[in-house]
XYZ file of C-alpha atoms in Angstrom:
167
model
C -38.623 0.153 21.125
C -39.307 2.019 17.959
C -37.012 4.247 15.938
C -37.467 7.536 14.476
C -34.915 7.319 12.176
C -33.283 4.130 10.081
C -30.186 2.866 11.550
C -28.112 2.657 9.254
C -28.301 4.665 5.426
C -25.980 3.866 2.501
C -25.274 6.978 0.641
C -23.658 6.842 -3.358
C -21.919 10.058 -2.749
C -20.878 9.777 -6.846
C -21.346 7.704 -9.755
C -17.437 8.408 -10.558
C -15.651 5.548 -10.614
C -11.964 4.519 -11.702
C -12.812 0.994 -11.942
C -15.102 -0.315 -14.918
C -16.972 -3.586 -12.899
C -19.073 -6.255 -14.955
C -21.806 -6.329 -11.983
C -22.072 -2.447 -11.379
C -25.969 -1.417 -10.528
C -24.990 2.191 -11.364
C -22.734 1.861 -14.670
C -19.782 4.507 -12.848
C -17.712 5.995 -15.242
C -14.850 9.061 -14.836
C -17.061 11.768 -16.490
C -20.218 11.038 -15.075
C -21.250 14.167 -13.336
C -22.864 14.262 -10.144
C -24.163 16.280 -7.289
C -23.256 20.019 -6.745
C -20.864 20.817 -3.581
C -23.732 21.980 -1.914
C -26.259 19.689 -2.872
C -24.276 17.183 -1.044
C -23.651 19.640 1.867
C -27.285 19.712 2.091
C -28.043 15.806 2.178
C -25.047 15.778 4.698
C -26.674 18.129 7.084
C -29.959 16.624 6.900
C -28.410 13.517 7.724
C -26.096 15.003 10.616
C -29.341 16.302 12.315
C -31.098 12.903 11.775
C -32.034 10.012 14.413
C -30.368 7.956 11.595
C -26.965 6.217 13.658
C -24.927 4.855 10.756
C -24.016 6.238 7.983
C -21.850 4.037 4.748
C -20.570 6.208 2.055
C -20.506 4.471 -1.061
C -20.576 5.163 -4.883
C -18.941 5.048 -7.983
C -15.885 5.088 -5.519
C -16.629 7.776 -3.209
C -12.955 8.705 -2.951
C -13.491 10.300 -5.680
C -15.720 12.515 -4.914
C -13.896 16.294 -3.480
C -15.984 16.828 -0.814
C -15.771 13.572 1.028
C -13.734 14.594 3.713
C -15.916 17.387 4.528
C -18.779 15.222 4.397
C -17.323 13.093 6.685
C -16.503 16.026 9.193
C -20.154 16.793 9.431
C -21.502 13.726 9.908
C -18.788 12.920 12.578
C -19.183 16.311 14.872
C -22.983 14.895 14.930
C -21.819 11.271 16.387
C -22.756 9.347 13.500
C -20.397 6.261 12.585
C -19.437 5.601 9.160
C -18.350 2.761 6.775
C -16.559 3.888 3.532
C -17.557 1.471 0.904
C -14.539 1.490 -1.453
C -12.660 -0.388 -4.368
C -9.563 0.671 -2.451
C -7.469 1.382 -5.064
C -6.887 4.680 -3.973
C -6.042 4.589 -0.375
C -2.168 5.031 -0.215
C -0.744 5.323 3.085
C -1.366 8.981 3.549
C -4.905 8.176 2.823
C -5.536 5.414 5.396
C -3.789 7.594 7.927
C -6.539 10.426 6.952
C -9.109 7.919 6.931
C -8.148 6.938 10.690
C -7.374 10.815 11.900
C -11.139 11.832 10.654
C -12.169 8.724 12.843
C -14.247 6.282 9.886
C -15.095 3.240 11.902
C -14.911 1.012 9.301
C -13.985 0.011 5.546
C -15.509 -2.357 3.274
C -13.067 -3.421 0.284
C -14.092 -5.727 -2.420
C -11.614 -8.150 -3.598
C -13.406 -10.560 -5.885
C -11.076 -13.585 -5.434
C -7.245 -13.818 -6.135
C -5.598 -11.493 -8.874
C -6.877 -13.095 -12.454
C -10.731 -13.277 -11.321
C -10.650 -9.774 -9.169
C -9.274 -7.773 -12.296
C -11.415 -9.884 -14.872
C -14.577 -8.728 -12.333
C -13.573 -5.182 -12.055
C -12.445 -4.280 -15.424
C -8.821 -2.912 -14.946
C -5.101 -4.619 -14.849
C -3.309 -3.802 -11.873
C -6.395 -3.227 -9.711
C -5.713 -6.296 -7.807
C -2.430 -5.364 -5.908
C -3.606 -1.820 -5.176
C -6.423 -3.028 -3.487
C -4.814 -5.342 -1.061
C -2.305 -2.591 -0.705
C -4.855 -0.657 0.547
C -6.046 -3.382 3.232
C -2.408 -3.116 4.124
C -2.542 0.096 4.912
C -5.618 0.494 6.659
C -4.757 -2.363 9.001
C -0.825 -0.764 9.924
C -3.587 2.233 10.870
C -5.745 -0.181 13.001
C -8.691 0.565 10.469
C -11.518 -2.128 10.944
C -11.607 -3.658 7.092
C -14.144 -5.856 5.882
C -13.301 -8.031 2.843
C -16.716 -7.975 0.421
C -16.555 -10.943 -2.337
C -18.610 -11.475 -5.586
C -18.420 -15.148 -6.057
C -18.577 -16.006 -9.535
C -18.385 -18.737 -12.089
C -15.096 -17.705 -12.645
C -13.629 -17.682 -8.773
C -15.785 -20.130 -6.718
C -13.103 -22.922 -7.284
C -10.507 -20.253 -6.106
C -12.698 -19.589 -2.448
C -10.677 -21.523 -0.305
C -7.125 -20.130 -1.249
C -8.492 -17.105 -1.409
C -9.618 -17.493 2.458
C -5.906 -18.428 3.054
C -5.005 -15.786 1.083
C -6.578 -13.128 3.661
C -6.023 -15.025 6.670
């Protein structure tokens, strides 16, 4: 079997981030600017009428970004399933219910160990409990969530009580 398309694409929909990470490949900040409205609407439509089957929206934090919702209607009405890559620190409830009505298969979170490591890692106090917040949420929604960790010198002693933590 061969495949005309890739199966699966990871998109950066936007460099914006709210978090300021030690590790980030892309160096996110607030005023970074990105993409036009219908530069994006043009990637998304090219994508829609693709072979490609999965699509994971990432960033920056791609909540961020306006037009994510839309985006996300497109590439839905064309059958593709989607992963939101996120920080989750801004999925409140009303969010993860949105998140679950526009039918995203799946969420990846990063939580980079228990509270002191995870906000030393991403930069910003109070990151921590918003983010498992989020997984809250999501999961009252029935949301698939995957847990992404960035083990460090500063969490791997912390591993196992962190795997407690999130059973």
């Amino acid at each position: 079997m061969t495949l005309s398309a890739p199966f699966r694409v990871t998109w950066d929909l936007t460099m914006r981030c709210n978090l300021d990470c030690r590790h980030c490949y892309n160096s996110s900040r607030l005023e970074v600017e990105g993409l036009s409205s219908s530069h994006l609407h043009t990637i998304a439509e090219k994508l829609s009428n693709s072979g490609v089957f999965f699509v994971s929206l990432s960033g920056g934090e791609p909540l961020m970004e306006p037009e994510i919702w839309n985006i996300v209607q497109k590439l839905k009405k064309r059958g593709k399933s989607i992963q939101l890559i996120t920080n989750g620190t801004l999925i409140t409830e009303r969010v993860a219910r949105k998140i679950k009505d526009y039918g995203i298969n799946s969420i990846q979170i990063s939580i980079d160990g228990l509270k002191e490591p995870h906000e030393y890692q991403r930069g910003v106090r109070g990151c921590f409990d918003k983010t498992v917040c989020a997984v809250q949420y999501l999961l009252k929604e029935n949301v698939p969530v995957v847990v992404n960790t960035l083990i460090t010198q500063r969490n791997y002693q912390e591993i196992p009580d962190f795997v407690d933590f999130l059973m």
